[in-house]
Coordinates of N, CA and C in Angstrom, one line a residue:
M1 N 0.9 -1.0 -0.2 CA 0.1 0.2 0.0 C 0.8 1.2 -0.3
A2 N 0.8 2.3 -0.8 CA 1.4 3.3 -0.9 C 0.9 4.5 0.1
Y3 N 1.6 5.6 0.5 CA 0.9 6.2 1.4 C 1.5 7.8 0.9
C4 N 0.6 8.6 1.0 CA 1.0 10.0 0.2 C 0.6 10.9 1.3
E5 N 1.8 11.7 1.5 CA 1.8 12.8 2.3 C 1.1 14.0 2.1
V6 N -0.2 14.4 2.5 CA -0.9 15.4 2.0 C -0.6 16.7 2.9
F7 N -0.3 17.6 2.2 CA 0.0 19.1 2.8 C -0.8 20.2 2.2
I8 N -0.7 21.2 2.9 CA -1.3 22.5 2.3 C -0.5 23.2 1.5
V9 N -0.8 23.6 0.1 CA 0.1 24.6 -0.3 C -0.4 26.1 -0.4
A10 N -1.7 26.4 -0.2 CA -2.2 27.3 -0.1 C -3.8 27.5 0.4
E11 N -3.9 28.7 0.8 CA -5.1 28.9 1.7 C -6.0 30.1 1.2
V12 N -7.5 30.0 0.8 CA -8.1 31.3 0.4 C -9.5 31.3 1.2
N13 N -9.5 32.0 2.0 CA -10.8 32.2 2.9 C -11.3 30.9 3.9
Q14 N -9.9 30.7 4.4 CA -9.8 29.1 5.0 C -10.4 28.1 4.2
E15 N -10.5 28.2 3.0 CA -10.5 26.8 2.1 C -9.0 26.5 1.7
V16 N -8.4 25.4 2.1 CA -7.3 25.0 1.7 C -7.3 24.5 0.5
I17 N -5.9 24.4 -0.1 CA -5.6 23.9 -1.3 C -4.4 23.0 -0.9
T18 N -4.5 21.6 -1.3 CA -3.6 20.8 -0.9 C -2.7 20.4 -2.2
N19 N -1.5 19.5 -1.8 CA -0.9 19.0 -2.9 C -1.6 18.0 -3.8
I20 N -2.4 17.6 -3.2 CA -3.2 16.5 -4.1 C -4.3 17.3 -5.5
D21 N -4.7 18.4 -4.6 CA -5.3 19.4 -5.6 C -4.3 19.9 -6.5
L22 N -3.2 20.3 -6.3 CA -2.5 21.0 -7.0 C -1.9 19.9 -8.2
N23 N -1.4 18.7 -7.9 CA -1.3 17.7 -8.9 C -2.2 17.4 -9.9
F24 N -3.6 17.5 -9.2 CA -4.5 17.3 -10.2 C -4.6 18.3 -11.2
E25 N -4.2 19.8 -10.9 CA -4.6 20.9 -11.8 C -3.6 21.0 -12.6
K26 N -2.1 20.6 -12.1 CA -1.0 20.2 -13.1 C -1.5 19.4 -14.4
R27 N -2.1 18.2 -14.1 CA -2.6 17.1 -15.2 C -3.6 17.4 -15.9
Y28 N -4.6 18.3 -15.2 CA -5.8 18.8 -16.0 C -5.2 20.1 -17.0
L29 N -4.5 21.0 -16.5 CA -4.0 22.4 -17.4 C -2.9 21.5 -18.6
V30 N -2.3 20.7 -18.5 CA -1.3 20.5 -19.2 C -2.0 19.4 -19.9
S31 N -3.0 18.6 -19.9 CA -4.0 17.8 -20.6 C -4.9 18.8 -21.6
L32 N -5.2 19.7 -21.2 CA -6.0 21.0 -22.1 C -5.3 21.9 -22.5
N33 N -3.9 21.9 -22.3 CA -3.2 22.8 -23.2 C -1.8 22.1 -23.2
P34 N -1.5 21.2 -24.5 CA -0.5 20.5 -24.0 C 1.0 21.4 -24.4
N35 N 0.6 22.4 -24.8 CA 1.8 23.4 -25.0 C 2.7 23.5 -23.4
L36 N 1.9 23.8 -22.7 CA 2.5 23.9 -21.0 C 3.7 23.0 -21.0
Q37 N 3.8 21.6 -21.5 CA 4.8 20.9 -21.3 C 6.1 21.0 -21.7
K38 N 6.2 22.1 -22.4 CA 7.5 22.9 -22.7 C 7.9 23.8 -21.4
L39 N 7.2 24.2 -20.9 CA 7.7 24.9 -19.5 C 8.3 23.7 -18.5
D40 N 9.2 24.4 -17.9 CA 10.0 23.6 -16.8 C 8.6 23.3 -15.6
Q41 N 8.8 22.1 -14.9 CA 8.2 22.0 -13.8 C 7.9 22.8 -12.6
N42 N 8.9 23.5 -12.4 CA 8.6 24.9 -11.4 C 7.6 25.8 -12.0
R43 N 7.5 26.0 -13.1 CA 6.6 27.1 -14.0 C 5.3 26.4 -14.1
I44 N 5.4 25.2 -14.4 CA 3.8 24.4 -14.4 C 3.3 24.2 -13.1
T45 N 4.2 24.4 -12.3 CA 3.2 24.0 -10.7 C 3.0 25.3 -10.1
E46 N 3.7 26.7 -10.5 CA 3.5 27.8 -10.0 C 2.0 28.1 -10.7
Y47 N 2.1 27.7 -12.0 CA 0.7 28.3 -13.0 C -0.5 27.3 -12.5
A48 N -0.4 26.4 -11.9 CA -1.5 25.5 -11.6 C -1.9 26.0 -10.1
K49 N -0.9 26.3 -9.3 CA -1.1 26.8 -7.8 C -2.1 28.4 -8.1
N50 N -1.5 28.9 -8.9 CA -2.4 30.3 -9.5 C -3.7 30.0 -9.8
S51 N -3.8 29.0 -10.8 CA -5.1 28.5 -11.1 C -6.1 28.3 -10.3
L52 N -5.7 27.3 -9.4 CA -6.6 27.0 -8.5 C -6.8 27.9 -7.4
I53 N -6.1 28.9 -6.8 CA -6.3 30.1 -6.1 C -7.4 30.9 -6.9
N54 N -7.2 31.4 -7.9 CA -8.3 31.9 -8.6 C -9.7 31.2 -8.8
E55 N -9.6 29.9 -9.0 CA -10.8 29.2 -9.0 C -11.6 29.3 -7.7
K56 N -11.0 29.2 -6.8 CA -11.4 29.4 -5.4 C -12.0 30.6 -5.1
I57 N -11.2 31.9 -5.6 CA -11.8 33.3 -5.6 C -13.0 33.1 -6.2
K58 N -12.9 32.9 -7.4 CA -14.2 33.1 -8.0 C -15.4 32.4 -7.7
R59 N -15.1 30.9 -7.2 CA -16.3 30.3 -7.0 C -16.8 30.9 -5.5
I60 N -15.9 31.5 -4.6 CA -16.5 32.2 -3.5 C -17.3 33.4 -3.8
E61 N -16.6 34.3 -4.8 CA -17.3 35.5 -5.2 C -19.1 34.9 -5.9
I62 N -19.0 34.2 -6.5 CA -20.0 33.7 -7.6 C -20.9 33.5 -6.5
E63 N -20.8 32.4 -5.3 CA -21.4 31.8 -4.4 C -22.1 32.8 -3.5
K64 N -21.3 34.2 -3.3 CA -22.1 35.0 -2.6 C -23.5 35.9 -3.2
K65 N -23.4 35.5 -4.8 CA -24.6 36.1 -5.4 C -25.5 34.9 -5.9
F66 N -25.3 33.7 -6.4 CA -26.0 32.8 -6.7 C -25.5 31.3 -6.5
E67 N -26.4 30.6 -6.7 CA -26.0 29.0 -6.9 C -25.1 28.7 -8.1
I68 N -24.2 27.9 -8.2 CA -23.7 27.4 -9.3 C -24.5 26.4 -9.9
V69 N -25.4 26.6 -11.0 CA -26.2 25.7 -11.7 C -25.8 25.7 -13.1
P70 N -24.9 24.7 -13.6 CA -24.6 24.8 -14.8 C -25.7 24.7 -16.0
N71 N -25.4 25.5 -17.0 CA -26.4 25.5 -18.3 C -26.0 24.2 -19.2
Q72 N -26.5 23.3 -19.1 CA -26.2 22.1 -19.7 C -25.6 22.4 -21.3
A73 N -26.5 23.0 -22.1 CA -26.3 23.1 -23.3 C -24.9 23.9 -23.6
L74 N -24.5 24.9 -22.8 CA -23.6 25.9 -22.8 C -22.4 25.2 -22.5
L75 N -22.6 24.3 -21.5 CA -21.5 23.5 -20.6 C -21.2 22.5 -21.9
S76 N -21.7 21.7 -22.7 CA -21.6 20.8 -23.4 C -20.9 21.7 -24.7
K77 N -21.3 22.7 -25.0 CA -20.8 23.5 -26.3 C -19.1 23.8 -25.7
V78 N -18.8 24.4 -24.5 CA -17.9 24.5 -24.0 C -16.7 23.5 -24.0
I79 N -17.3 22.3 -23.8 CA -16.6 21.0 -23.6 C -15.9 20.5 -25.1
G80 N -17.3 20.7 -25.8 CA -17.0 20.3 -27.3 C -16.0 21.2 -27.9
N81 N -15.8 22.6 -27.6 CA -14.8 23.5 -28.1 C -13.3 23.2 -27.7
I82 N -13.5 22.7 -26.1 CA -12.0 22.2 -25.7 C -11.4 21.3 -26.3
Y83 N -12.2 20.0 -26.3 CA -11.7 18.9 -26.7 C -11.6 19.0 -28.6
T84 N -12.2 19.6 -29.0 CA -12.0 19.7 -30.6 C -10.6 20.6 -30.5
S85 N -10.2 21.5 -29.6 CA -9.3 22.4 -29.9 C -7.9 21.7 -29.6
I86 N -8.0 20.3 -28.9 CA -6.7 19.2 -28.9 C -6.8 18.2 -29.8
G87 N -7.8 18.6 -30.8 CA -7.7 17.4 -31.6 C -8.3 16.1 -31.5
I88 N -9.3 16.2 -30.3 CA -10.3 15.3 -30.0 C -11.6 15.2 -31.0
S89 N -12.2 14.3 -31.4 CA -13.5 14.6 -32.1 C -14.4 13.9 -31.3
S90 N -14.7 13.4 -30.5 CA -16.0 13.2 -30.0 C -15.7 12.9 -28.3
L91 N -17.1 13.2 -27.7 CA -17.0 13.2 -26.1 C -16.6 12.2 -25.4
S92 N -16.8 10.9 -26.0 CA -16.4 9.6 -25.4 C -14.9 9.9 -25.7
E93 N -14.4 9.9 -26.7 CA -12.8 10.0 -27.1 C -12.1 10.8 -26.0
F94 N -12.7 12.1 -25.8 CA -12.5 13.0 -24.5 C -12.3 12.4 -23.1
K95 N -13.4 11.5 -23.0 CA -13.5 11.1 -21.3 C -12.4 10.3 -21.6
D96 N -12.1 9.2 -22.5 CA -11.1 8.2 -22.5 C -9.8 9.0 -22.4
Y97 N -9.7 9.9 -22.9 CA -8.3 10.8 -23.0 C -8.3 11.1 -21.6
L98 N -9.2 11.9 -20.8 CA -9.0 12.5 -19.6 C -8.7 11.2 -18.4
M99 N -9.4 9.7 -18.8 CA -9.4 9.0 -17.8 C -7.6 8.3 -18.1
Q100 N -7.2 8.7 -19.2 CA -5.7 7.8 -19.2 C -4.8 8.8 -18.6
K101 N -5.2 10.1 -18.3 CA -4.4 11.0 -17.6 C -4.7 11.3 -16.2
N102 N -5.8 10.4 -15.8 CA -6.0 10.5 -14.3 C -6.9 11.6 -13.9
I103 N -7.6 11.9 -15.0 CA -8.4 13.2 -14.6 C -10.0 12.7 -14.7
D104 N -10.6 13.4 -13.7 CA -12.0 13.0 -13.5 C -12.9 14.1 -14.3
F105 N -13.7 13.2 -15.1 CA -14.4 14.4 -16.2 C -15.5 14.8 -15.5
E106 N -16.4 14.6 -14.0 CA -16.8 15.5 -13.5 C -16.5 16.5 -13.0
R107 N -15.2 16.4 -12.6 CA -14.4 17.5 -11.8 C -13.9 18.5 -12.8
V108 N -13.8 18.2 -14.1 CA -13.6 19.0 -15.3 C -15.0 19.9 -15.5
K109 N -16.0 19.3 -15.6 CA -17.5 19.9 -15.6 C -17.3 20.8 -14.8
E110 N -17.2 20.7 -13.5 CA -17.3 21.6 -12.5 C -16.5 22.7 -12.5
K111 N -15.1 22.5 -12.9 CA -14.3 23.6 -13.3 C -14.9 24.5 -14.2
I112 N -15.2 23.9 -15.5 CA -16.0 24.7 -16.5 C -17.0 25.5 -16.3
S113 N -17.9 24.9 -15.3 CA -19.3 25.5 -14.6 C -18.9 26.9 -13.9
I114 N -17.8 26.5 -13.3 CA -17.1 27.7 -12.6 C -17.1 28.7 -13.4
E115 N -16.2 28.7 -14.5 CA -15.8 29.9 -15.4 C -16.8 30.1 -15.9
I116 N -17.9 29.5 -16.4 CA -19.3 30.0 -17.1 C -19.9 30.8 -16.2
A117 N -20.0 30.1 -15.2 CA -20.6 31.4 -14.1 C -20.1 32.6 -13.7
W118 N -18.6 32.6 -13.7 CA -17.9 33.7 -13.3 C -18.0 34.8 -14.7
N119 N -18.2 34.3 -15.7 CA -18.3 35.2 -16.9 C -19.9 35.8 -17.0
D120 N -20.9 35.0 -16.3 CA -22.1 35.7 -16.3 C -21.9 36.5 -15.0
L121 N -21.5 36.3 -13.9 CA -21.2 37.1 -12.8 C -21.0 38.8 -13.3
I122 N -19.7 38.5 -14.1 CA -18.9 39.5 -14.4 C -20.0 40.4 -15.5
I123 N -20.5 39.6 -16.4 CA -21.2 40.6 -17.1 C -22.5 41.3 -16.8
K124 N -23.4 40.3 -15.3 CA -24.2 41.0 -14.8 C -23.9 42.1 -14.0
T125 N -22.7 42.0 -13.4 CA -22.0 43.0 -12.8 C -22.2 44.2 -13.4
F126 N -21.3 44.2 -14.9 CA -20.9 45.4 -15.5 C -21.8 45.5 -16.8
A127 N -23.0 44.8 -16.7 CA -23.7 45.2 -18.0 C -24.1 46.5 -18.0
N128 N -24.5 47.2 -17.4 CA -25.0 48.6 -17.3 C -24.2 49.5 -17.7
Q129 N -22.4 49.0 -17.5 CA -21.6 49.8 -18.0 C -20.8 49.6 -19.2
I130 N -21.5 48.6 -19.8 CA -21.0 48.2 -21.7 C -21.6 49.2 -22.5
E131 N -20.8 49.4 -23.3 CA -21.5 50.5 -24.4 C -21.0 49.8 -25.7
I132 N -21.8 49.4 -26.7 CA -21.3 49.1 -27.9 C -21.4 50.0 -28.9
D133 N -20.6 50.3 -29.8 CA -20.7 51.1 -31.0 C -20.7 50.5 -32.2
Q134 N -22.1 50.3 -32.6 CA -22.1 49.5 -33.6 C -21.6 49.7 -34.9
N135 N -21.8 51.6 -34.9 CA -20.9 51.8 -36.0 C -19.4 51.9 -36.3
Y136 N -18.7 51.7 -35.2 CA -17.5 51.5 -35.0 C -17.2 49.9 -35.7
I137 N -18.0 49.1 -34.8 CA -17.5 47.8 -35.3 C -17.9 47.7 -36.6
N138 N -18.9 48.3 -37.2 CA -19.0 47.7 -38.8 C -18.0 48.5 -39.8
K139 N -17.4 49.7 -39.0 CA -16.3 50.3 -40.1 C -15.0 49.4 -39.9
Q140 N -14.9 48.8 -38.6 CA -13.8 47.9 -38.6 C -14.0 47.0 -39.2
L141 N -14.8 46.3 -39.4 CA -15.3 45.0 -40.3 C -14.9 45.5 -41.7
E142 N -15.6 46.6 -42.4 CA -15.2 46.9 -43.5 C -14.1 47.0 -44.1
K143 N -13.1 47.6 -43.0 CA -11.5 47.5 -43.2 C -11.0 46.5 -43.5
F144 N -11.5 45.2 -42.3 CA -11.1 43.9 -42.4 C -11.6 43.4 -43.8
D145 N -13.0 43.5 -44.3 CA -13.1 43.1 -45.5 C -12.3 43.4 -46.6
K146 N -11.8 44.7 -46.5 CA -11.2 45.3 -47.7 C -9.7 44.7 -47.8
K147 N -9.2 44.5 -46.7 CA -7.8 44.2 -46.4 C -7.8 42.5 -46.7
E148 N -9.1 41.8 -46.6 CA -9.0 40.6 -47.2 C -9.2 40.3 -48.7

């Protein structure tokens, strides 16, 4: 039987992040962005730690306003975009890929749901401060069309 020492690597509002969480996050990040493998292990570890801290902060802030209930259609679309971007053609292949990397698919869905909820929170919080200049956008598109 193998024993693993568990220790705290960070704490956010009395919520701990352990070395187990950190190891999962490193596998998760590298699996969804294979270019990260080019970085040295210390940079990957630091990137994963920051990612986990940001995720905890986002979840805490979201839950102050509302419960995270994923929109299944949007979640499926985002997951589809993710696996397509790394060259995988179906959800079942993606699940197999994650299983080979020892990554729990349900945890991936949870992480993506937090990101979607965070984006919703930002939009709801700042929607009244957003102005869209349709004329400017149209002019930029015309310039782009002419260049192409």
